[in-house]
Short mmCIF file of C-alpha atoms in Angstrom, two decimals:
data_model
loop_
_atom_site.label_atom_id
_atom_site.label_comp_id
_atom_site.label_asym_id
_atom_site.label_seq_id
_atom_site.Cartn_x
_atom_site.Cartn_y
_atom_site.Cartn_z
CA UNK A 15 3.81 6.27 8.53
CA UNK A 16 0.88 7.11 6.28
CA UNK A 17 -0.71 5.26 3.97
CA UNK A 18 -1.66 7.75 1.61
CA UNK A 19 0.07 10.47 -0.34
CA UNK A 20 -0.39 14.06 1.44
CA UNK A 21 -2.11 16.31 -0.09
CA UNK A 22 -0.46 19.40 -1.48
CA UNK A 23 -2.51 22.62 -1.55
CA UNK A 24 -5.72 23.70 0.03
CA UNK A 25 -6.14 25.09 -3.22
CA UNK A 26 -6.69 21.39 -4.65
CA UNK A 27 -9.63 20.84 -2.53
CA UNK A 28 -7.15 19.33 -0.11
CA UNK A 29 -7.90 19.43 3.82
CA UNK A 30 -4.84 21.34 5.86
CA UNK A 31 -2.44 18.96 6.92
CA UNK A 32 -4.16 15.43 5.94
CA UNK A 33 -3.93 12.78 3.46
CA UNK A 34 -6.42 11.91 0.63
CA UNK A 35 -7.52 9.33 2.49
CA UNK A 36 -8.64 11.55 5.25
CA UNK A 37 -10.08 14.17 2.26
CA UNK A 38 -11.99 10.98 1.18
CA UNK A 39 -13.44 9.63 4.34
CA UNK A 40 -14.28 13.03 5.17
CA UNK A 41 -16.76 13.57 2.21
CA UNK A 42 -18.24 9.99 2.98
CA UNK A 43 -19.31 11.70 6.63
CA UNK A 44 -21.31 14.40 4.47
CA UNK A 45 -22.44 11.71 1.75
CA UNK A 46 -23.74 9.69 4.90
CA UNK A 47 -25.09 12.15 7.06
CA UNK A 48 -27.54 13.13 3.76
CA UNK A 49 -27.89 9.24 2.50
CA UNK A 50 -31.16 7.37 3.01
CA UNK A 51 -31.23 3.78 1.91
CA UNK A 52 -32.51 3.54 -1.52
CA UNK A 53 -33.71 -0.08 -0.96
CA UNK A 54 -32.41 -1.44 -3.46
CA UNK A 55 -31.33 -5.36 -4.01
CA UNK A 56 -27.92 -5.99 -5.11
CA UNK A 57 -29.06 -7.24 -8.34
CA UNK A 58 -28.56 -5.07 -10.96
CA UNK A 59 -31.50 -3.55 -12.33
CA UNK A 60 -30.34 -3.59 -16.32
CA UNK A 61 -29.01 -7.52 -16.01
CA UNK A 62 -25.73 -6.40 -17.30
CA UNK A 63 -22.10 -6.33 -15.96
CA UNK A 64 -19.83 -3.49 -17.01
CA UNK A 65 -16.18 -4.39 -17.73
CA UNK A 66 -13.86 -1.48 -18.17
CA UNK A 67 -9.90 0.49 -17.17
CA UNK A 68 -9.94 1.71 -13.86
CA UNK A 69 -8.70 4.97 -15.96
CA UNK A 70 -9.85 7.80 -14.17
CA UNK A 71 -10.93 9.59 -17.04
CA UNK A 72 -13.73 6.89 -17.38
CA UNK A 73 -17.07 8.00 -15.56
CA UNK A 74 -18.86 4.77 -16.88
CA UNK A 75 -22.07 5.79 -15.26
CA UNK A 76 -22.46 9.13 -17.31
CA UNK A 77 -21.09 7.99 -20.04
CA UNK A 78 -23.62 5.06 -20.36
CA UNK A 79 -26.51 6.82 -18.96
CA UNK A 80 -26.66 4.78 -15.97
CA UNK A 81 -27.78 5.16 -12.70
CA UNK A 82 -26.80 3.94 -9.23
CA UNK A 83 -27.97 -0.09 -9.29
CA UNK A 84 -28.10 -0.85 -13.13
CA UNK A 85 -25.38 -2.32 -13.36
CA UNK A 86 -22.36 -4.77 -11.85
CA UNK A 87 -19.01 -2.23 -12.72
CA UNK A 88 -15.68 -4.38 -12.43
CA UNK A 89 -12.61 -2.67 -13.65
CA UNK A 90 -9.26 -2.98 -13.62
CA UNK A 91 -6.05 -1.70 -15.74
CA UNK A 92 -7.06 -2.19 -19.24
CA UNK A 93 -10.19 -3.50 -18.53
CA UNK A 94 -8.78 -6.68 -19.66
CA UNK A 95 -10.92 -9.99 -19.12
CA UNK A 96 -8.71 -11.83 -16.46
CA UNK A 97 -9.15 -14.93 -14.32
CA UNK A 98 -10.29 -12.53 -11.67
CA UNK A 99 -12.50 -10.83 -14.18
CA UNK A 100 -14.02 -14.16 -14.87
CA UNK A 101 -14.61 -15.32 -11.61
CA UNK A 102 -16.63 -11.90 -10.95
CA UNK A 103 -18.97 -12.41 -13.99
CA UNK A 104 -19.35 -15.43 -12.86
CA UNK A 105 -21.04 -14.84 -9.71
CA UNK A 106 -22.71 -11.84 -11.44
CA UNK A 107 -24.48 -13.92 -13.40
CA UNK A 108 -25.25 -16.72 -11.59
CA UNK A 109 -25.75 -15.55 -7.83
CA UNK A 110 -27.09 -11.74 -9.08
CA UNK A 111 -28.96 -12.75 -12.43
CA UNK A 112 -27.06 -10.56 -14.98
CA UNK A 113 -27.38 -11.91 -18.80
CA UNK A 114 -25.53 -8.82 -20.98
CA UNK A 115 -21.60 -7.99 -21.01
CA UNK A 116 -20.20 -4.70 -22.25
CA UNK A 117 -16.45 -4.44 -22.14
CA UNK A 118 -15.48 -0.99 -22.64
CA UNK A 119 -10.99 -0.40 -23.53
CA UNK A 120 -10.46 3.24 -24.23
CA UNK A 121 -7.80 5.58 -26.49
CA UNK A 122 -4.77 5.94 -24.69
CA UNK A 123 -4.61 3.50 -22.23
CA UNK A 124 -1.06 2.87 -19.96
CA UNK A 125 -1.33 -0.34 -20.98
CA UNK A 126 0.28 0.48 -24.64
CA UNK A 127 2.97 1.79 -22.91
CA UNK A 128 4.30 -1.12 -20.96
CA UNK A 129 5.22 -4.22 -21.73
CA UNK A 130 5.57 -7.56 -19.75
CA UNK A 131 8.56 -7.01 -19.00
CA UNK A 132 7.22 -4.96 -16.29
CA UNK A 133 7.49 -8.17 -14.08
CA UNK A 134 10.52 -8.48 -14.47
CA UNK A 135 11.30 -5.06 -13.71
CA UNK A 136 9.20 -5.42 -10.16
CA UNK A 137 10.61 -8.86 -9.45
CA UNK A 138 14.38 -7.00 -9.81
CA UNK A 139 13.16 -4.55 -7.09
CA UNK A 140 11.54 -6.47 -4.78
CA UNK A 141 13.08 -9.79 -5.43
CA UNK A 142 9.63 -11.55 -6.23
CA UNK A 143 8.35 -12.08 -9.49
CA UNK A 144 4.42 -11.23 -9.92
CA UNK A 145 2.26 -14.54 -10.59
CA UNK A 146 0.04 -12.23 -12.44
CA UNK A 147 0.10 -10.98 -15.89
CA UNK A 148 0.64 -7.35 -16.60
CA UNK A 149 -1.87 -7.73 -19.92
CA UNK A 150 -0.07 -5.09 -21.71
CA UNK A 151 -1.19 -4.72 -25.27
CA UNK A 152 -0.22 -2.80 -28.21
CA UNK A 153 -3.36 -3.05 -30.43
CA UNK A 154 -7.02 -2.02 -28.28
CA UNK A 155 -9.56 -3.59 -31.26
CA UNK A 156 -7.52 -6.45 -30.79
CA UNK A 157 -7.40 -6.62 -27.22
CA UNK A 158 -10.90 -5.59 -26.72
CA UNK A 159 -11.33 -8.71 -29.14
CA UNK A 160 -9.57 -10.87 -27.31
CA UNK A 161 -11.52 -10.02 -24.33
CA UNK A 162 -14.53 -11.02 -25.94
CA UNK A 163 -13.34 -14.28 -26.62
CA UNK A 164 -11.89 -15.01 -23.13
CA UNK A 165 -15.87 -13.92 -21.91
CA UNK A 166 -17.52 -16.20 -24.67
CA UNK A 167 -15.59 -19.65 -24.22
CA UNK A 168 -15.41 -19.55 -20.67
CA UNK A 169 -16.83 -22.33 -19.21
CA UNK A 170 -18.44 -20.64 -16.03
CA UNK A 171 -19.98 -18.13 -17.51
CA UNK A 172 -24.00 -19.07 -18.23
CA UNK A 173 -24.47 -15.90 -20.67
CA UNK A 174 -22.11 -15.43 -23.34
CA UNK A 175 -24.39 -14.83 -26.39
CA UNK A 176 -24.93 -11.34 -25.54
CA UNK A 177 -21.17 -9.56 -25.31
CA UNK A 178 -20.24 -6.40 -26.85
CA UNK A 179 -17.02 -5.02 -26.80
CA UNK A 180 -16.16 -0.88 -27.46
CA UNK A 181 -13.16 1.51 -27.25
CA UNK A 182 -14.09 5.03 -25.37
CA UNK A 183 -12.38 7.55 -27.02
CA UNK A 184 -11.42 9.49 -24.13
CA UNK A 185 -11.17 12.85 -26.32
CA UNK A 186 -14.81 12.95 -27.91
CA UNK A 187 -16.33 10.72 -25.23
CA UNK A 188 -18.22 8.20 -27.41
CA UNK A 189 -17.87 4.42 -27.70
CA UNK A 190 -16.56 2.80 -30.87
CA UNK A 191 -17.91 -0.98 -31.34
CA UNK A 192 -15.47 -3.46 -31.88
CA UNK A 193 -16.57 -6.27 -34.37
CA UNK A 194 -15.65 -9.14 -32.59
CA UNK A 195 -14.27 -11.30 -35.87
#
């Protein structure tokens, strides 16, 4: 069994017979055999943590202008502020000194489409209901709102003075800012 889907064509960049997996690891043996240690610490330079969708349409360091140690990146679907999300920020700012939070949502996101009962749906195939949320929202100023507020009166969290929230419109490329009242 493999634990990653084959890859199609050779004409897609794909490697004869193998996986992505093996297409990935295989371009981390070039990456390495070219890398030199940059020295860096693993705080980030900038003091700010970067929450955003794992969309793959999202390259957060271009976009932003940023370059490899500026920033703490934690994503997920939605790039919705979740206990998970929390904990992360939380020992981003207190073990790796970051002060500034930029949530980033973006046009079009999978998470319009679906709905909670998504769970349900899961826990009817596999017999087990998720203990997590799916977070699926139908409004992103809201939502991107919403995350704001989860990052601002959380307890844990040392820095929430300093939290801006945008949508990335994933057609034009630029960041809307989301007034957070």
């Amino acid at each position: 069994m493999t634990t990653s889907a084959s890859v199609p064509t050779e004409s897609e960049g794909a490697i004869r017979g193998g996986t992505v997996t093996d297409r990935l690891v295989d371009a981390n043996e070039r990456y390495a055999a070219a890398f030199t240690d940059p020295g860096m610490d693993a705080r980030p330079v900038l003091h700010v943590a970067v929450v955003a969708c794992m969309d793959a349409r999202l390259d957060l360091h271009a976009a932003l202008g940023l370059e490899l140690g500026d920033c703490h990146t934690i994503r997920n679907a939605g790039g919705v502020v979740t206990d998970d999300v929390i904990r992360s920020l939380t020992i981003s700012q207190r073990k790796l000194g970051t002060r500034s939070i930029v949530l980033i949502h973006h046009t079009g996101c999978g998470l319009e489409a679906i709905t909670e009962d998504f769970r349900t749906e899961l826990e009817m195939e596999v017999g087990q209901r998720p203990a997590w949320a799916v977070e699926a929202f139908r409004d992103v100023d809201q939502d991107v709102r919403q995350s704001m507020q989860r990052v601002r009166t959380s307890p844990f969290l040392l820095h929430a003075d300093d939290v801006r929230g945008f949508v990335f419109d994933v057609k034009t490329g630029l960041l809307r800012e989301i007034d957070p009242a």
